[in-house]
Each structure stands twice: as C-alpha cells, then as structure tokens.
Short mmCIF file of C-alpha atoms and ligand atoms in Angstrom, two decimals:
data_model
loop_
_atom_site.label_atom_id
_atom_site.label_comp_id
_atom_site.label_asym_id
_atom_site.label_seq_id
_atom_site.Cartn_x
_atom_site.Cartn_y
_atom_site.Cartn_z
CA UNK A 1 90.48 39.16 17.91
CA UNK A 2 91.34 37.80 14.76
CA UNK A 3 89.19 37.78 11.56
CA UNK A 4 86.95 34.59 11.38
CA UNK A 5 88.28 32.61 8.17
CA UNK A 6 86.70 32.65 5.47
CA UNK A 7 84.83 35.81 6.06
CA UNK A 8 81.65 34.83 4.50
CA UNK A 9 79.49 37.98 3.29
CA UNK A 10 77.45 36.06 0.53
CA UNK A 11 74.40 36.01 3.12
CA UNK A 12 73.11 35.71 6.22
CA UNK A 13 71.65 32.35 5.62
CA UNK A 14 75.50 30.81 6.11
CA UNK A 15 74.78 31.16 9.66
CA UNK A 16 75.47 27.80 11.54
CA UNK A 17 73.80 26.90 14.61
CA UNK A 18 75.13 28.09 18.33
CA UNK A 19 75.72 25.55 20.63
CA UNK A 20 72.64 26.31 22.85
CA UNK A 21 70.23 26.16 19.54
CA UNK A 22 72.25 22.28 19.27
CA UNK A 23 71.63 21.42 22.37
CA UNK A 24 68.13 22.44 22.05
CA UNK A 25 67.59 20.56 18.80
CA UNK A 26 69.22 17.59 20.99
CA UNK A 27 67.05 17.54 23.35
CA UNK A 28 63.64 18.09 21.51
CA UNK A 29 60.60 16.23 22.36
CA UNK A 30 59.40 15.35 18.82
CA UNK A 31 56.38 13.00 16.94
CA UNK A 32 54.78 12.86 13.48
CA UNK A 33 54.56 16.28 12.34
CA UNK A 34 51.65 14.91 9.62
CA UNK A 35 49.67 13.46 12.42
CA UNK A 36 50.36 17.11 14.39
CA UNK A 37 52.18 14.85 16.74
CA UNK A 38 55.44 17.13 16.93
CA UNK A 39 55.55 18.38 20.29
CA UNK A 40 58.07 21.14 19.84
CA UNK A 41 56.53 22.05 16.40
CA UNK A 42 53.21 23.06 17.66
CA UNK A 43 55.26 25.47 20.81
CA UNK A 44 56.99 26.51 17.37
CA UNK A 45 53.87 27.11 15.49
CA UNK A 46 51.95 28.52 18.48
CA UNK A 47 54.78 31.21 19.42
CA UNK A 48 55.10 32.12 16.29
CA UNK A 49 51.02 32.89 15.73
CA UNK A 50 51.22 35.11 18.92
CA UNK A 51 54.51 37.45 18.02
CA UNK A 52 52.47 38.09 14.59
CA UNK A 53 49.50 38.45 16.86
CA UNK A 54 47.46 35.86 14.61
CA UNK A 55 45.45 32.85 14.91
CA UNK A 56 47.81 30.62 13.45
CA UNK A 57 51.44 29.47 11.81
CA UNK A 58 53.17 27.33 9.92
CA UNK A 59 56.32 25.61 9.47
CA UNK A 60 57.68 25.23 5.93
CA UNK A 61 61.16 23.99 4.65
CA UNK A 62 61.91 27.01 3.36
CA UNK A 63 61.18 30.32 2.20
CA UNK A 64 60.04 29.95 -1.28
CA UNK A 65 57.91 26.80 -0.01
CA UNK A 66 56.32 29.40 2.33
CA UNK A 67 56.02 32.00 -0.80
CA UNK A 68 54.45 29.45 -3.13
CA UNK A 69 51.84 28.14 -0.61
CA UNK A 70 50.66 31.38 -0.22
CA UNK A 71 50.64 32.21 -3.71
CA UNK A 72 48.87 28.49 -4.48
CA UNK A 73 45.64 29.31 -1.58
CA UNK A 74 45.33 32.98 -2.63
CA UNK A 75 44.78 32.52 -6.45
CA UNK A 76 43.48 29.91 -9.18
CA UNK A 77 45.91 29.10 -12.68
CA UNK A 78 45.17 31.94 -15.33
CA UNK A 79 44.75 34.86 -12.68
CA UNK A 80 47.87 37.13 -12.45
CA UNK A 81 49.91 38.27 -9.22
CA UNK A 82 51.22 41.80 -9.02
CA UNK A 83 55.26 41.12 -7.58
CA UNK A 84 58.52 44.11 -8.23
CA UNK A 85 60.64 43.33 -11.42
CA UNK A 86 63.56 42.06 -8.45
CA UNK A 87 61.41 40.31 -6.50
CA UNK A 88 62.39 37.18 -5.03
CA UNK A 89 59.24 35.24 -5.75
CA UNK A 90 59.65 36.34 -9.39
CA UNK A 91 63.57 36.13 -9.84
CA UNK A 92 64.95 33.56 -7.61
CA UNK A 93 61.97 30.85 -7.38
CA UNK A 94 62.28 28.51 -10.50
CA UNK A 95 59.33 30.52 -11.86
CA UNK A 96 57.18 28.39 -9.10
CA UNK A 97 54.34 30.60 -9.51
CA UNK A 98 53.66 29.81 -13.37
CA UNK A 99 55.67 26.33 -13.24
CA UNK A 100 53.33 25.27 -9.86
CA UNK A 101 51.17 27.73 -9.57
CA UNK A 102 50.16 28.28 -13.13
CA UNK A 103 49.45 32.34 -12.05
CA UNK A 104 51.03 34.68 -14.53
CA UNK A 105 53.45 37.49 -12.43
CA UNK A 106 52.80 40.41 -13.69
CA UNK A 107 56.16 42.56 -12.60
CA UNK A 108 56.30 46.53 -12.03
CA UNK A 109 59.40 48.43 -11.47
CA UNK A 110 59.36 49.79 -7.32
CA UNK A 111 61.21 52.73 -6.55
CA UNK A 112 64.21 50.74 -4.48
CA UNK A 113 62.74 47.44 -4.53
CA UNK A 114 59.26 49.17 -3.27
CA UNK A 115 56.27 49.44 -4.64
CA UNK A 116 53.51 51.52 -3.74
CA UNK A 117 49.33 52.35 -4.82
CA UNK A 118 50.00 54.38 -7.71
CA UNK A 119 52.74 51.57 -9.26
CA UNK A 120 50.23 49.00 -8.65
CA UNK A 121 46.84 50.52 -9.42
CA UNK A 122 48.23 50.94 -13.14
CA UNK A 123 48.83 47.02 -13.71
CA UNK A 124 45.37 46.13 -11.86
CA UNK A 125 43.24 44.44 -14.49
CA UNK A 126 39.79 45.47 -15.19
CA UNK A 127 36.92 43.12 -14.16
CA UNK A 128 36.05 42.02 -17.58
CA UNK A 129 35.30 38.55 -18.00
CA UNK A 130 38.08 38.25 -20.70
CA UNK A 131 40.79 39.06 -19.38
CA UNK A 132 43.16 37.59 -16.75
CA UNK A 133 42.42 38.80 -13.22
CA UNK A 134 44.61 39.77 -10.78
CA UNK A 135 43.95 38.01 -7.75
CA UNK A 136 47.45 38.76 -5.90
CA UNK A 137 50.31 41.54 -4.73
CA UNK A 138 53.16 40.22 -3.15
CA UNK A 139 55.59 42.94 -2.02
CA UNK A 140 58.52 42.22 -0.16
CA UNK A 141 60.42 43.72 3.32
CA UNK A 142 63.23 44.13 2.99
CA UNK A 143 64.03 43.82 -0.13
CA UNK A 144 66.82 41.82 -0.65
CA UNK A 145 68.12 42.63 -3.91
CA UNK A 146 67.34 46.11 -3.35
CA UNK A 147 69.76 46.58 -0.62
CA UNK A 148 67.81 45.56 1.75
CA UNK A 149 66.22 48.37 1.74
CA UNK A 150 62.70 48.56 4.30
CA UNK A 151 59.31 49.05 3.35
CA UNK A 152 57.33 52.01 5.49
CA UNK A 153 54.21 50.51 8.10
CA UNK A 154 51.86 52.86 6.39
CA UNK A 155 52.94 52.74 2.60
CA UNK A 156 52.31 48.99 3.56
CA UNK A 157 48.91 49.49 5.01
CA UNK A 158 47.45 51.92 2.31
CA UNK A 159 48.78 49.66 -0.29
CA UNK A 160 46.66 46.17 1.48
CA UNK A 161 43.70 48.56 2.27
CA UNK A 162 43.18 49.62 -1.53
CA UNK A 163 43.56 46.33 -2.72
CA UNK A 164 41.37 44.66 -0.35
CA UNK A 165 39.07 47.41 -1.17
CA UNK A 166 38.94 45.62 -4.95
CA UNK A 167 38.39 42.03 -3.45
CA UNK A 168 42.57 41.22 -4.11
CA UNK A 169 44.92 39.68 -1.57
CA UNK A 170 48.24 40.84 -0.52
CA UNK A 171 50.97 38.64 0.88
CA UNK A 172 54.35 39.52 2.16
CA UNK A 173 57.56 37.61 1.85
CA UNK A 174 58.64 39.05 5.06
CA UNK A 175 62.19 36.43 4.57
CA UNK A 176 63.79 39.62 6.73
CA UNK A 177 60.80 41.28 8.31
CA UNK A 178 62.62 41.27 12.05
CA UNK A 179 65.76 43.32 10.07
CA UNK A 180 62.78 45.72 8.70
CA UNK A 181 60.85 45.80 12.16
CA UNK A 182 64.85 46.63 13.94
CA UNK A 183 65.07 49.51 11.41
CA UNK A 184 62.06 50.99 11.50
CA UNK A 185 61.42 49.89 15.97
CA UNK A 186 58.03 48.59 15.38
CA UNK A 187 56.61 45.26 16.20
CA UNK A 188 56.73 42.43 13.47
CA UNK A 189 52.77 41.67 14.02
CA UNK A 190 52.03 46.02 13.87
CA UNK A 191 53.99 46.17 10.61
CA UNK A 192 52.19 43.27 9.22
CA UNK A 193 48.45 43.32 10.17
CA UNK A 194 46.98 44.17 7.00
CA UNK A 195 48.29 41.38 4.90
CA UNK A 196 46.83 38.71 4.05
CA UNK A 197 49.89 36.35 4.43
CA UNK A 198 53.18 36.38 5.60
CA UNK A 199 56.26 34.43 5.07
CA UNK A 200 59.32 34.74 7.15
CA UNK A 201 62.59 32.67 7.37
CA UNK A 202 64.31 31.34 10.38
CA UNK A 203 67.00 30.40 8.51
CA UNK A 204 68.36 33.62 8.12
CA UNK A 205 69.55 36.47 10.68
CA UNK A 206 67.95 34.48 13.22
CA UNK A 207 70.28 31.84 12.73
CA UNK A 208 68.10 28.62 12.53
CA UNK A 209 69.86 26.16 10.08
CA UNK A 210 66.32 25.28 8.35
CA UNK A 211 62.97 26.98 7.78
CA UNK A 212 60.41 29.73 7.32
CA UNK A 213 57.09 29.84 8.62
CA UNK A 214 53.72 31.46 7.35
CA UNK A 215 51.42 33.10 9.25
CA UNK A 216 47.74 34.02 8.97
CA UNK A 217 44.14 33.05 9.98
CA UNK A 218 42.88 29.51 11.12
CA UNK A 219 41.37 28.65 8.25
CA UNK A 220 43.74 30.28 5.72
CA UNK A 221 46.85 27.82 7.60
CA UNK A 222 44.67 24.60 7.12
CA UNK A 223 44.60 25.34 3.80
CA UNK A 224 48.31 26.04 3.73
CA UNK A 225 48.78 22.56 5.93
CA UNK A 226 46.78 20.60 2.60
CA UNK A 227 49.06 22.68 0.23
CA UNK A 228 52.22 21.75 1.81
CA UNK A 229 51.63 18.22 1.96
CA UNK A 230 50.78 18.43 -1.86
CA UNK A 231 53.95 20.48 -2.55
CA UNK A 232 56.03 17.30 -0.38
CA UNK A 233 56.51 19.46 2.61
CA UNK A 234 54.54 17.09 5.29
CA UNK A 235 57.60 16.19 7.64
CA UNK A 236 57.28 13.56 10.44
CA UNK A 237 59.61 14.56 13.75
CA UNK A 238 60.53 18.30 12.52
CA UNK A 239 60.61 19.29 16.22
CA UNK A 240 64.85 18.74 15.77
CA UNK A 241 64.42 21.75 13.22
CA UNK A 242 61.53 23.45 15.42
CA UNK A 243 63.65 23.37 18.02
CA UNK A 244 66.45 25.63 16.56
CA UNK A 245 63.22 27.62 14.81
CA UNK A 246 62.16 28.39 18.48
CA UNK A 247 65.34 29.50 19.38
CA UNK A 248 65.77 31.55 16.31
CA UNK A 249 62.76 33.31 17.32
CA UNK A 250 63.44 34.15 20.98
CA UNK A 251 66.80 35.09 20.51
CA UNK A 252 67.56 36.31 16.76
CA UNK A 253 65.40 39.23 16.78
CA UNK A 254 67.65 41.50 19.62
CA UNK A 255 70.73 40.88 18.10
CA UNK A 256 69.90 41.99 14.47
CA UNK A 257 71.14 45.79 15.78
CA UNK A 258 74.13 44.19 15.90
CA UNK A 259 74.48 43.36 11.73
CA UNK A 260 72.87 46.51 10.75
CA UNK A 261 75.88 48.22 12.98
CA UNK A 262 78.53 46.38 11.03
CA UNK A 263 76.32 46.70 7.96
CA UNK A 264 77.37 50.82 8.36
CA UNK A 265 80.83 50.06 9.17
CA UNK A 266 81.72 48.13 6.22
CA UNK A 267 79.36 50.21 3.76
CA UNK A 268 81.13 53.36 4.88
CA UNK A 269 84.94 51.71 4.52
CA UNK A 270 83.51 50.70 1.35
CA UNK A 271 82.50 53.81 -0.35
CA UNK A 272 86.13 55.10 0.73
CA UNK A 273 87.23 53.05 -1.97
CA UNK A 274 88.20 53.80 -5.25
CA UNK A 275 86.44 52.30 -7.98
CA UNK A 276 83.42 51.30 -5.34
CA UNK A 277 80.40 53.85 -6.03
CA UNK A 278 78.01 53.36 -2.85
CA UNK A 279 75.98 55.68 -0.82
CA UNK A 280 76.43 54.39 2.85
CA UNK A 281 73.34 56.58 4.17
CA UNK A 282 71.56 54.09 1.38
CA UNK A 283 72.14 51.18 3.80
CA UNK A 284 69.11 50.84 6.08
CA UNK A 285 70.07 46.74 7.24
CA UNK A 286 72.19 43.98 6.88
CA UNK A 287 72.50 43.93 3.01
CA UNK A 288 75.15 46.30 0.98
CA UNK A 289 75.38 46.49 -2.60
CA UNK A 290 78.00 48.01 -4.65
CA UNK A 291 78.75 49.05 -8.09
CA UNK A 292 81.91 48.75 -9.85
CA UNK A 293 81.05 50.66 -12.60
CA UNK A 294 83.71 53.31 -13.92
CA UNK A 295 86.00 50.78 -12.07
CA UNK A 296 87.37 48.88 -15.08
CA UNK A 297 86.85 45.69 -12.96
CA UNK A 298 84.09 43.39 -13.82
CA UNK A 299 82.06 41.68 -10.57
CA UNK A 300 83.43 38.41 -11.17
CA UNK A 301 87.15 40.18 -11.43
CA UNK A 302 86.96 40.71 -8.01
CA UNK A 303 84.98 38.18 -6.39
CA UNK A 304 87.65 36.25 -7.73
CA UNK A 305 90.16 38.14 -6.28
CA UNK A 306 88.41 38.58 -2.83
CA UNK A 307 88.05 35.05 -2.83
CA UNK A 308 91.78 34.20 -3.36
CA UNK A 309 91.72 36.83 -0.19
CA UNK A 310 88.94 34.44 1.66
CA UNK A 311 86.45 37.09 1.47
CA UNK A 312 83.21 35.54 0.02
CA UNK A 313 80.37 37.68 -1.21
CA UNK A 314 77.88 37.16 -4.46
CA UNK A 315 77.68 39.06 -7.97
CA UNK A 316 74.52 40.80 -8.36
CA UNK A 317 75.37 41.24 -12.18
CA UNK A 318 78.28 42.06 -14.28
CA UNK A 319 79.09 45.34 -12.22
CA UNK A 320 77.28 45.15 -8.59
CA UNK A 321 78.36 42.55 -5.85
CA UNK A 322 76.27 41.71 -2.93
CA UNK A 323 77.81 41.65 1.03
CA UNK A 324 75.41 40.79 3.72
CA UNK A 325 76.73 40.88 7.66
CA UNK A 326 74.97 38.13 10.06
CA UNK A 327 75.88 36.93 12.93
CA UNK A 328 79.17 35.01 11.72
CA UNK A 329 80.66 37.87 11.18
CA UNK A 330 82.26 40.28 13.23
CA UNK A 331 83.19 43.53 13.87
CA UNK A 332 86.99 43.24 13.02
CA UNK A 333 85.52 40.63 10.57
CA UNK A 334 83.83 43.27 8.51
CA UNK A 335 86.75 46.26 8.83
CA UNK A 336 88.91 43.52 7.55
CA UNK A 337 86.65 42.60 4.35
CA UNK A 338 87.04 46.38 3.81
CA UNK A 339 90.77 46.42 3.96
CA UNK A 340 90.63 43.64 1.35
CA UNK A 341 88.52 44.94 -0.96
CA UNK A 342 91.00 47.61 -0.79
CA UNK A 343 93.83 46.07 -2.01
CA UNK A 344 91.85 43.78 -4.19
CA UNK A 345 90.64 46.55 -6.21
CA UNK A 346 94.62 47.86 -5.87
CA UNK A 347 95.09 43.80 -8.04
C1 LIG B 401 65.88 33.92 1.14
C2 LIG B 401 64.65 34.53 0.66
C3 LIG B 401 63.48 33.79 0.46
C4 LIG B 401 63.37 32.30 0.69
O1 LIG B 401 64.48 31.59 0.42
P1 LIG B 401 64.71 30.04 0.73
O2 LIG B 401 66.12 29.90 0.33
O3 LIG B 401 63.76 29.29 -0.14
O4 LIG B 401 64.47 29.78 2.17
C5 LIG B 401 62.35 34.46 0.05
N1 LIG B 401 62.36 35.77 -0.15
C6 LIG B 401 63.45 36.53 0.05
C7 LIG B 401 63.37 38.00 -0.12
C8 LIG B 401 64.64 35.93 0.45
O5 LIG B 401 65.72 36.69 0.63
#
C-alpha cells in the first residue's frame, strides 16, 4: 500500500469523516436543538450519559466550549482554579477562563503533565475571607502536551476525594479520555466517577468532524444548557453533527489500539535517529514528542523540511515537535514519516 499523501501527524483532529459516519449525517432525523427538538441529538446526548454511567450529557461545538462551561457553572469571577502549567484550558484557550470566566488559573508544575494531592494541596488557598478562593481543579487525561501521557484511576480518585473533602470541584478535560481508558483497559465512566465534570471530544480519535460533549448530573447539564446558549452555542438541527458524534462514539473507541500501535512503531523508528532524543517506552498513546536538542536543527528547520517531504506535524517550541497517529494514518504511513525524518535530519 502506498503512503497516504500528505501524511498528516499534526493531530488526530485532521480526521475526516468515513463514508458510513456521511451517510449517517445524511440521513439524520433532525429539529431545533434550542427547543430540544433534535431527534438524533437527544440519542446523542442520551448514549453518551449512559457510557459515562451519568444522568446526563451535552453537546458542545467544541472542546474548549465544553472546558469553559464547566469552568463558568463550577466557580464565580475572583475565585481561582487549580489547572498544570501545560494545560490546555490554561495554554491553548484564549485565556477563556479570566477573559469569560473572570476565575484566576492558578498553574502548578505536574510531574509529566500530571498532577497529584501533594502538588495541589500546596496552592489550595486558605478559607480567609480575604483572599481569593479556590473553587476549581481541572486536570487533564491524557495530557496532550505531555505526550499524551495517561493519568492513573486512583491518583484520579484520591485527588477528587480530597478536594471534595474541602467543598472544591474537580473537572476533567477528558478531550482523549477513550485513548487513556485503551491504555490503562478500564471503562471511560469507572475512570471518571469522581469528577465533577467531564469534557470529551468527538472530534478527535473518534473521528467525528465536530464536537465534544460534557457530562455530569441533571441539574449540573441544565445549567450547562443556560451557559451554552449564553456563550452562542444554542444550535438549531445539530442532529447532522450528532449524527457523526453517535457514530464516533460506537465505533471510535475499539479502534484507538490501533493508533497507540503505530504510535510505538513510529516512536521507536524515531529514537533510532540521530539528532532525535526520545524514550519510546515514554509513549503510552497516540501522541509522540521529540526533542531536537544537541541536534543543531531548530523545530521549525525541520518541519520545514518534512513538509517539503509532505510530512506534516506541529512545533511544540524551538526544539520539540509534536506527531500524533489517528486514524488517517497508516501503518506504512507512519514507517514512512520515520524514513523521512531520517533523511530530513540527513538535509
Ligand atoms: C483538543 C483539546 C481540547 C479542545 O479543543 P477544541 O479544539 O476546542 O475542540 C481540550 N483539551 C485538550 C487536552 C485538547 O487536546
């Protein structure tokens, strides 16, 4: 088979639609999503409630929509949220939560992207009437700009059961929490019990070209459903998107094995490589990052050069790129990017 042209590593979110999720999205009863008319939304919603084993769900547009209606019915303006110094919500949201939110992040280096009690604890304000309070922890699984790299069911747990122990909430952006649940062989709604919210995108390895959706109780989504709407999110026949969502959903999740195997492949080529310093064993999903240091080639050196090679992938900084396998990308797809990021770092 030959390579599929470009090869496009910058993320799994270039994933287009399959022809059954367009025929699906074709043939979609819909209505007025604001009036809860949507048909195919509400199987969306519903379906999506019972895999998290939860009363209810919510679509959103996207992922940081989902992240900042969370953060906007878990907190007030002045209180602070507790999020890891690469954190998505923090570094790749338009500063939504103090720009929308008003909340003040208040960011603590993780170990690999993850946080745990004794990280957190320390950056817990005291209950003084003074002083900001911190009403919110977001953590993140996986974390994307961490490698990908998964958060443990029980460091998870312990972390939500001390802070709900001080009255604070804890929300997950859970964008890849079905690549964390296919490392780890758990259940998405075991791994995610304790929090109080969770995000997750369809739009990603489980190949739906638009949305996320939230999760949590009854009352908690209502809320969400009034925050939305404020935030311009109230769409009208959204069962053409909820269509591809549910398909996402049914399908997406078994063949996410699948990315994390070519994930291993590539990473392993790619620490053959001169000039590429990368621990493969350090690759626990879909996401791989690099470092060029020592390499005398700068990140956007070789993008550049990939590129010219049509291999796509994404600087991190000045010395780390990004590669993430989905399900536009194959096996000789990936052992190809390899061989060019071979020669590329060759000139
Ligand atoms: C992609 C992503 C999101 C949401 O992104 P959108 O592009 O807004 O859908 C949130 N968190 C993480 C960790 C992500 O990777």
């Amino acid at each position: 088979m030959l390579p599929t042209i470009p090869i496009d590593l910058r993320s799994d979110t270039v994933t287009r639609p399959s022809p059954d999720m367009r025929r699906a999205m074709a043939d979609a009863v819909v209505g007025d999503d604001v009036f809860m008319e949507d048909p195919t939304l509400n199987a969306l919603q519903r379906r999506a409630a019972e895999v998290f084993d939860r009363e209810a769900a919510l679509f959103v547009p996207s992922g940081s929509m989902g992240n900042l209606t969370c953060v906007l019915a878990q907190t007030r303006p002045g209180q602070e949220v507790i999020c890891e110094t690469n954190g998505h919500v923090y570094n790749y949201e338009m500063g939504a939560l103090s720009a929308v939110g008003g909340v003040l992040p208040r960011v603590v280096d993780g170990e690999n992207g993850l946080l745990s009690w004794e990280v957190i604890a320390k950056a817990i304000r005291p209950k003084v009437y003074y002083r900001p309070q911190t009403a919110l922890i977001c953590l993140e699984n996986t974390v994307n700009m961490a490698g990908g790299t998964v958060l443990p069911t029980s460091r998870a747990k312990d972390i939500c059961d001390r802070a709900h122990a001080q009255g604070i909430h804890v929300h997950l952006d859970g964008a890849r929490v079905f690549n964390a649940a296919t490392y780890l062989n758990e259940r998405v709604a075991d791994m995610t019990r304790p929090f109080d919210s969770v995000q997750f995108c369809l739009s990603k390895g489980l190949g739906a070209p638009v949305g996320s959706m939230i999760v949590g109780t009854r009352d908690f989504i209502e809320h969400c459903r009034s925050i939305r709407k404020m935030l311009g999110g109230g769409m009208r026949q959204a069962g053409v998107l909820a269509a591809a969502g549910l398909v996402a959903l049914e399908h997406g999740p078994k063949r996410l094995q699948d990315d994390h195997d070519n994930a291993k492949v590539l990473a392993n080529r790619l620490a053959d490589i001169e000039g590429v310093t990368l621990d493969p064993q350090s690759v626990q999903t879909n996401i791989i990052i690099f470092s060029l240091k020592d390499s005398g080639v700068s990140s956007a050196e070789l993008l550049q050069r990939l590129a010219e090679r049509k291999v796509l992938a994404v600087p991190v900084d000045g010395e780390r790129i990004r590669m993430v396998t989905h399900l536009d990308v194959t096996r000789q797809d990936v052992e190809a990017a390899a061989d060019v990021v071979r020669s590329a770092m060759m000139r």
